[in-house]
Short mmCIF file of N, CA and C in Angstrom, two decimals:
data_model
loop_
_atom_site.label_atom_id
_atom_site.label_comp_id
_atom_site.label_asym_id
_atom_site.label_seq_id
_atom_site.Cartn_x
_atom_site.Cartn_y
_atom_site.Cartn_z
N MET A 9 -32.93 -7.61 -9.44
CA MET A 9 -32.60 -6.19 -9.39
C MET A 9 -31.18 -5.99 -9.95
N ALA A 10 -31.01 -4.99 -10.79
CA ALA A 10 -29.72 -4.72 -11.40
C ALA A 10 -28.76 -4.13 -10.37
N ALA A 11 -27.48 -4.44 -10.53
CA ALA A 11 -26.46 -3.91 -9.63
C ALA A 11 -26.36 -2.40 -9.81
N GLN A 12 -26.12 -1.70 -8.72
CA GLN A 12 -25.99 -0.25 -8.77
C GLN A 12 -24.66 0.12 -9.41
N ARG A 13 -24.69 1.11 -10.28
CA ARG A 13 -23.46 1.55 -10.94
C ARG A 13 -22.61 2.37 -9.97
N PRO A 14 -21.29 2.24 -10.05
CA PRO A 14 -20.43 3.02 -9.15
C PRO A 14 -20.64 4.52 -9.34
N ALA A 15 -20.69 5.24 -8.23
CA ALA A 15 -20.86 6.69 -8.26
C ALA A 15 -19.55 7.42 -8.00
N THR A 16 -18.56 6.72 -7.46
CA THR A 16 -17.25 7.32 -7.17
C THR A 16 -16.16 6.43 -7.75
N ILE A 17 -14.97 6.99 -7.83
CA ILE A 17 -13.85 6.20 -8.35
C ILE A 17 -13.51 5.07 -7.39
N ASP A 18 -13.60 5.31 -6.08
CA ASP A 18 -13.35 4.23 -5.13
C ASP A 18 -14.33 3.07 -5.33
N GLU A 19 -15.60 3.39 -5.54
CA GLU A 19 -16.60 2.35 -5.80
C GLU A 19 -16.29 1.62 -7.11
N TYR A 20 -15.86 2.37 -8.11
CA TYR A 20 -15.51 1.79 -9.40
C TYR A 20 -14.40 0.75 -9.23
N ILE A 21 -13.37 1.11 -8.48
CA ILE A 21 -12.24 0.21 -8.26
C ILE A 21 -12.68 -1.03 -7.48
N ARG A 22 -13.52 -0.85 -6.45
CA ARG A 22 -14.01 -1.99 -5.69
C ARG A 22 -14.85 -2.94 -6.55
N ALA A 23 -15.50 -2.42 -7.59
CA ALA A 23 -16.33 -3.24 -8.48
C ALA A 23 -15.53 -3.88 -9.62
N ALA A 24 -14.27 -3.48 -9.77
CA ALA A 24 -13.41 -3.97 -10.85
C ALA A 24 -12.95 -5.40 -10.55
N PRO A 25 -12.44 -6.10 -11.56
CA PRO A 25 -11.90 -7.44 -11.31
C PRO A 25 -10.85 -7.40 -10.19
N ARG A 26 -10.95 -8.36 -9.28
CA ARG A 26 -10.08 -8.39 -8.10
C ARG A 26 -8.59 -8.32 -8.46
N GLU A 27 -8.19 -9.05 -9.50
CA GLU A 27 -6.77 -9.05 -9.87
C GLU A 27 -6.28 -7.70 -10.38
N GLY A 28 -7.19 -6.83 -10.81
CA GLY A 28 -6.80 -5.51 -11.29
C GLY A 28 -6.83 -4.43 -10.23
N GLN A 29 -7.45 -4.69 -9.11
CA GLN A 29 -7.62 -3.64 -8.10
C GLN A 29 -6.31 -3.04 -7.59
N PRO A 30 -5.25 -3.83 -7.35
CA PRO A 30 -4.00 -3.19 -6.90
C PRO A 30 -3.45 -2.19 -7.93
N HIS A 31 -3.47 -2.56 -9.22
CA HIS A 31 -3.01 -1.63 -10.27
C HIS A 31 -3.90 -0.39 -10.30
N LEU A 32 -5.20 -0.60 -10.22
CA LEU A 32 -6.13 0.52 -10.30
C LEU A 32 -5.96 1.47 -9.11
N ARG A 33 -5.74 0.93 -7.93
CA ARG A 33 -5.52 1.78 -6.75
C ARG A 33 -4.23 2.59 -6.90
N ARG A 34 -3.16 1.96 -7.39
CA ARG A 34 -1.89 2.69 -7.59
C ARG A 34 -2.05 3.77 -8.66
N LEU A 35 -2.73 3.43 -9.75
CA LEU A 35 -2.94 4.40 -10.82
C LEU A 35 -3.77 5.58 -10.31
N TYR A 36 -4.83 5.29 -9.60
CA TYR A 36 -5.69 6.34 -9.06
C TYR A 36 -4.90 7.26 -8.13
N ALA A 37 -4.12 6.70 -7.23
CA ALA A 37 -3.31 7.51 -6.30
C ALA A 37 -2.31 8.37 -7.06
N LEU A 38 -1.69 7.80 -8.07
CA LEU A 38 -0.71 8.54 -8.88
C LEU A 38 -1.39 9.73 -9.57
N LEU A 39 -2.52 9.49 -10.20
CA LEU A 39 -3.21 10.56 -10.92
C LEU A 39 -3.73 11.64 -9.97
N LYS A 40 -4.16 11.25 -8.77
CA LYS A 40 -4.60 12.23 -7.78
C LYS A 40 -3.45 13.14 -7.35
N ARG A 41 -2.25 12.57 -7.22
CA ARG A 41 -1.08 13.39 -6.85
C ARG A 41 -0.71 14.36 -7.97
N ILE A 42 -0.86 13.94 -9.20
CA ILE A 42 -0.49 14.78 -10.34
C ILE A 42 -1.51 15.88 -10.59
N ALA A 43 -2.77 15.58 -10.36
CA ALA A 43 -3.85 16.55 -10.62
C ALA A 43 -4.75 16.69 -9.38
N PRO A 44 -4.19 17.21 -8.29
CA PRO A 44 -4.97 17.27 -7.04
C PRO A 44 -6.18 18.20 -7.11
N GLU A 45 -6.18 19.16 -8.02
CA GLU A 45 -7.29 20.10 -8.14
C GLU A 45 -8.37 19.61 -9.09
N ALA A 46 -8.12 18.52 -9.79
CA ALA A 46 -9.06 18.04 -10.79
C ALA A 46 -10.33 17.51 -10.15
N GLU A 47 -11.43 17.72 -10.85
CA GLU A 47 -12.70 17.11 -10.45
C GLU A 47 -12.62 15.65 -10.83
N GLU A 48 -13.03 14.79 -9.92
CA GLU A 48 -13.10 13.36 -10.21
C GLU A 48 -14.56 13.02 -10.45
N ALA A 49 -14.80 12.27 -11.51
CA ALA A 49 -16.18 11.93 -11.84
C ALA A 49 -16.24 10.59 -12.56
N ILE A 50 -17.39 10.00 -12.53
CA ILE A 50 -17.66 8.82 -13.35
C ILE A 50 -18.51 9.32 -14.51
N LYS A 51 -17.96 9.27 -15.70
CA LYS A 51 -18.67 9.70 -16.91
C LYS A 51 -18.65 8.53 -17.89
N TRP A 52 -19.82 8.23 -18.43
CA TRP A 52 -19.94 7.10 -19.35
C TRP A 52 -19.41 5.81 -18.72
N GLY A 53 -19.58 5.68 -17.40
CA GLY A 53 -19.17 4.49 -16.69
C GLY A 53 -17.67 4.37 -16.46
N THR A 54 -16.94 5.47 -16.65
CA THR A 54 -15.47 5.46 -16.57
C THR A 54 -14.97 6.58 -15.66
N PRO A 55 -13.95 6.33 -14.84
CA PRO A 55 -13.36 7.40 -14.02
C PRO A 55 -12.68 8.46 -14.89
N PHE A 56 -13.06 9.71 -14.67
CA PHE A 56 -12.50 10.85 -15.39
C PHE A 56 -11.86 11.81 -14.39
N PHE A 57 -10.82 12.51 -14.85
CA PHE A 57 -10.24 13.65 -14.15
C PHE A 57 -10.42 14.84 -15.08
N VAL A 58 -11.05 15.90 -14.56
CA VAL A 58 -11.42 17.05 -15.37
C VAL A 58 -10.96 18.31 -14.65
N GLU A 59 -10.36 19.26 -15.42
CA GLU A 59 -9.80 20.46 -14.76
C GLU A 59 -9.88 21.70 -15.64
N PRO A 60 -10.84 22.37 -16.04
CA PRO A 60 -12.22 21.93 -16.23
C PRO A 60 -12.37 21.15 -17.53
N ARG A 61 -11.28 21.00 -18.26
CA ARG A 61 -11.28 20.16 -19.46
C ARG A 61 -10.87 18.74 -19.09
N PHE A 62 -11.12 17.83 -19.99
CA PHE A 62 -10.72 16.45 -19.80
C PHE A 62 -9.20 16.37 -19.70
N LEU A 63 -8.71 15.77 -18.61
CA LEU A 63 -7.28 15.51 -18.45
C LEU A 63 -6.98 14.08 -18.90
N PHE A 64 -7.58 13.12 -18.18
CA PHE A 64 -7.35 11.72 -18.48
C PHE A 64 -8.42 10.89 -17.79
N ALA A 65 -8.47 9.65 -18.20
CA ALA A 65 -9.41 8.69 -17.63
C ALA A 65 -8.70 7.35 -17.52
N PHE A 66 -9.34 6.42 -16.83
CA PHE A 66 -8.84 5.05 -16.85
C PHE A 66 -10.04 4.13 -16.76
N SER A 67 -9.83 2.90 -17.17
CA SER A 67 -10.92 1.94 -17.14
C SER A 67 -10.39 0.55 -16.84
N ALA A 68 -11.23 -0.23 -16.17
CA ALA A 68 -10.89 -1.60 -15.79
C ALA A 68 -11.57 -2.56 -16.75
N HIS A 69 -10.83 -3.58 -17.13
CA HIS A 69 -11.36 -4.63 -18.00
C HIS A 69 -11.01 -5.97 -17.39
N LYS A 70 -11.40 -7.05 -18.01
CA LYS A 70 -11.23 -8.38 -17.44
C LYS A 70 -9.76 -8.68 -17.10
N ALA A 71 -8.85 -8.38 -18.01
CA ALA A 71 -7.45 -8.75 -17.82
C ALA A 71 -6.47 -7.58 -17.90
N HIS A 72 -6.98 -6.36 -18.09
CA HIS A 72 -6.10 -5.21 -18.23
C HIS A 72 -6.82 -3.94 -17.81
N LEU A 73 -6.05 -2.87 -17.68
CA LEU A 73 -6.63 -1.54 -17.50
C LEU A 73 -6.20 -0.69 -18.68
N ASN A 74 -6.97 0.34 -18.94
CA ASN A 74 -6.60 1.34 -19.94
C ASN A 74 -6.40 2.66 -19.23
N PHE A 75 -5.30 3.35 -19.56
CA PHE A 75 -5.05 4.71 -19.13
C PHE A 75 -5.26 5.56 -20.38
N THR A 76 -6.13 6.56 -20.31
CA THR A 76 -6.53 7.32 -21.49
C THR A 76 -6.23 8.81 -21.31
N PRO A 77 -5.06 9.26 -21.79
CA PRO A 77 -4.74 10.68 -21.72
C PRO A 77 -4.99 11.40 -23.06
N THR A 78 -5.68 10.80 -23.98
CA THR A 78 -5.96 11.25 -25.35
C THR A 78 -4.77 11.00 -26.26
N ALA A 79 -5.02 11.06 -27.55
CA ALA A 79 -3.96 10.88 -28.55
C ALA A 79 -2.91 11.98 -28.39
N GLU A 80 -3.36 13.20 -28.16
CA GLU A 80 -2.45 14.33 -27.97
C GLU A 80 -1.54 14.11 -26.76
N GLY A 81 -2.09 13.49 -25.72
CA GLY A 81 -1.31 13.22 -24.53
C GLY A 81 -0.26 12.13 -24.71
N LEU A 82 -0.55 11.16 -25.57
CA LEU A 82 0.40 10.06 -25.80
C LEU A 82 1.45 10.37 -26.86
N GLU A 83 1.11 11.21 -27.81
CA GLU A 83 1.98 11.42 -28.98
C GLU A 83 3.44 11.72 -28.65
N PRO A 84 3.76 12.62 -27.72
CA PRO A 84 5.17 12.91 -27.43
C PRO A 84 5.95 11.72 -26.85
N PHE A 85 5.25 10.67 -26.46
CA PHE A 85 5.88 9.54 -25.78
C PHE A 85 5.85 8.26 -26.61
N ARG A 86 5.58 8.38 -27.91
CA ARG A 86 5.44 7.18 -28.75
C ARG A 86 6.66 6.28 -28.70
N LYS A 87 7.85 6.85 -28.67
CA LYS A 87 9.07 6.03 -28.62
C LYS A 87 9.11 5.22 -27.32
N GLU A 88 8.83 5.85 -26.19
CA GLU A 88 8.83 5.17 -24.90
C GLU A 88 7.69 4.16 -24.78
N LEU A 89 6.64 4.36 -25.55
CA LEU A 89 5.48 3.49 -25.50
C LEU A 89 5.60 2.25 -26.39
N GLU A 90 6.67 2.17 -27.17
CA GLU A 90 6.83 1.06 -28.11
C GLU A 90 6.79 -0.31 -27.43
N ALA A 91 7.21 -0.40 -26.19
CA ALA A 91 7.23 -1.67 -25.47
C ALA A 91 5.87 -2.02 -24.88
N HIS A 92 4.89 -1.15 -25.07
CA HIS A 92 3.57 -1.33 -24.47
C HIS A 92 2.50 -1.38 -25.55
N LYS A 93 1.38 -1.99 -25.22
CA LYS A 93 0.25 -2.02 -26.14
C LYS A 93 -0.50 -0.69 -26.02
N THR A 94 -0.70 -0.05 -27.15
CA THR A 94 -1.41 1.23 -27.16
C THR A 94 -2.40 1.27 -28.32
N THR A 95 -3.31 2.22 -28.23
CA THR A 95 -4.14 2.62 -29.35
C THR A 95 -3.77 4.08 -29.59
N LYS A 96 -4.50 4.76 -30.42
CA LYS A 96 -4.20 6.16 -30.68
C LYS A 96 -4.21 6.99 -29.39
N GLY A 97 -5.15 6.71 -28.49
CA GLY A 97 -5.28 7.54 -27.30
C GLY A 97 -5.19 6.82 -25.97
N MET A 98 -4.86 5.51 -25.97
CA MET A 98 -4.85 4.74 -24.73
C MET A 98 -3.58 3.90 -24.57
N LEU A 99 -3.20 3.73 -23.33
CA LEU A 99 -2.15 2.79 -22.94
C LEU A 99 -2.84 1.64 -22.24
N GLN A 100 -2.60 0.43 -22.70
CA GLN A 100 -3.20 -0.76 -22.09
C GLN A 100 -2.16 -1.45 -21.22
N VAL A 101 -2.52 -1.77 -19.99
CA VAL A 101 -1.60 -2.43 -19.06
C VAL A 101 -2.25 -3.72 -18.55
N PRO A 102 -1.71 -4.88 -18.94
CA PRO A 102 -2.24 -6.14 -18.40
C PRO A 102 -2.01 -6.20 -16.89
N TYR A 103 -2.96 -6.78 -16.18
CA TYR A 103 -2.84 -6.87 -14.73
C TYR A 103 -1.64 -7.73 -14.30
N GLY A 104 -1.20 -8.64 -15.14
CA GLY A 104 -0.07 -9.50 -14.81
C GLY A 104 1.29 -8.85 -15.02
N GLU A 105 1.31 -7.62 -15.54
CA GLU A 105 2.57 -6.90 -15.76
C GLU A 105 2.66 -5.73 -14.78
N PRO A 106 3.89 -5.29 -14.48
CA PRO A 106 4.03 -4.14 -13.59
C PRO A 106 3.41 -2.88 -14.20
N LEU A 107 2.83 -2.05 -13.37
CA LEU A 107 2.29 -0.78 -13.82
C LEU A 107 3.47 0.14 -14.13
N PRO A 108 3.57 0.68 -15.36
CA PRO A 108 4.70 1.55 -15.70
C PRO A 108 4.50 2.95 -15.11
N GLU A 109 4.66 3.04 -13.80
CA GLU A 109 4.33 4.26 -13.07
C GLU A 109 5.13 5.47 -13.53
N ALA A 110 6.43 5.32 -13.75
CA ALA A 110 7.24 6.47 -14.16
C ALA A 110 6.77 7.01 -15.51
N LEU A 111 6.46 6.14 -16.44
CA LEU A 111 5.99 6.57 -17.75
C LEU A 111 4.61 7.21 -17.64
N ILE A 112 3.72 6.61 -16.88
CA ILE A 112 2.39 7.19 -16.70
C ILE A 112 2.50 8.56 -16.04
N ARG A 113 3.38 8.70 -15.07
CA ARG A 113 3.59 10.00 -14.41
C ARG A 113 4.01 11.06 -15.42
N LYS A 114 4.97 10.72 -16.27
CA LYS A 114 5.44 11.68 -17.28
C LYS A 114 4.32 12.07 -18.23
N ILE A 115 3.55 11.11 -18.68
CA ILE A 115 2.46 11.38 -19.61
C ILE A 115 1.40 12.24 -18.94
N ALA A 116 1.02 11.89 -17.72
CA ALA A 116 -0.02 12.63 -17.00
C ALA A 116 0.43 14.06 -16.69
N GLU A 117 1.67 14.24 -16.26
CA GLU A 117 2.18 15.58 -15.99
C GLU A 117 2.19 16.43 -17.25
N HIS A 118 2.61 15.83 -18.36
CA HIS A 118 2.59 16.53 -19.65
C HIS A 118 1.16 16.93 -20.02
N ARG A 119 0.23 16.01 -19.83
CA ARG A 119 -1.17 16.28 -20.17
C ARG A 119 -1.72 17.43 -19.33
N VAL A 120 -1.43 17.46 -18.04
CA VAL A 120 -1.90 18.55 -17.17
C VAL A 120 -1.33 19.88 -17.65
N ARG A 121 -0.02 19.93 -17.93
CA ARG A 121 0.60 21.18 -18.42
C ARG A 121 -0.04 21.63 -19.72
N THR A 122 -0.22 20.71 -20.65
CA THR A 122 -0.79 21.04 -21.95
C THR A 122 -2.21 21.58 -21.83
N VAL A 123 -3.02 20.94 -21.03
CA VAL A 123 -4.41 21.38 -20.87
C VAL A 123 -4.46 22.75 -20.20
N ARG A 124 -3.64 22.98 -19.22
CA ARG A 124 -3.64 24.27 -18.52
C ARG A 124 -3.19 25.42 -19.41
N GLU A 125 -2.37 25.13 -20.41
CA GLU A 125 -1.88 26.16 -21.32
C GLU A 125 -2.87 26.52 -22.42
N ARG A 126 -3.87 25.68 -22.63
CA ARG A 126 -4.84 25.94 -23.70
C ARG A 126 -5.70 27.16 -23.39
N GLU A 127 -6.12 27.82 -24.46
CA GLU A 127 -6.95 29.00 -24.30
C GLU A 127 -8.35 28.81 -24.87
N ASP A 128 -8.64 27.66 -25.46
CA ASP A 128 -9.96 27.43 -26.02
C ASP A 128 -10.91 26.90 -24.95
N ASP A 129 -12.15 26.71 -25.33
CA ASP A 129 -13.17 26.24 -24.40
C ASP A 129 -13.52 24.77 -24.57
N ALA A 130 -12.87 24.09 -25.47
CA ALA A 130 -13.22 22.69 -25.78
C ALA A 130 -12.98 21.79 -24.58
N PHE A 131 -13.90 20.86 -24.36
CA PHE A 131 -13.77 19.91 -23.25
C PHE A 131 -12.65 18.91 -23.52
N TRP A 132 -12.57 18.39 -24.73
CA TRP A 132 -11.58 17.37 -25.06
C TRP A 132 -10.30 18.04 -25.47
#
């Protein structure tokens, strides 16, 4: 019988690699404080925060987590992100390194402000 897929973010974190769970719990708590009104959901197997548009997501991998505030969410912080591994829309944090909480907080707060100011109907 196949394992049941996580239905909540707490279940997702419990199913993640053990070494990543402390980072994931801290990240989840941080994002909940920044976007307390956001809907929390598992979409495409990934924790999402939606208000009613996509704010950000995160995902657990074997040796790292990804924080995904979109390319638009990361762009203003490219200089501060130079010391970290990123893609166009994601910040990658290895489990063996400290979670850059202050930087993630700034990015997430910026993303919430930006999304709330939008007047279009687009989800992304």
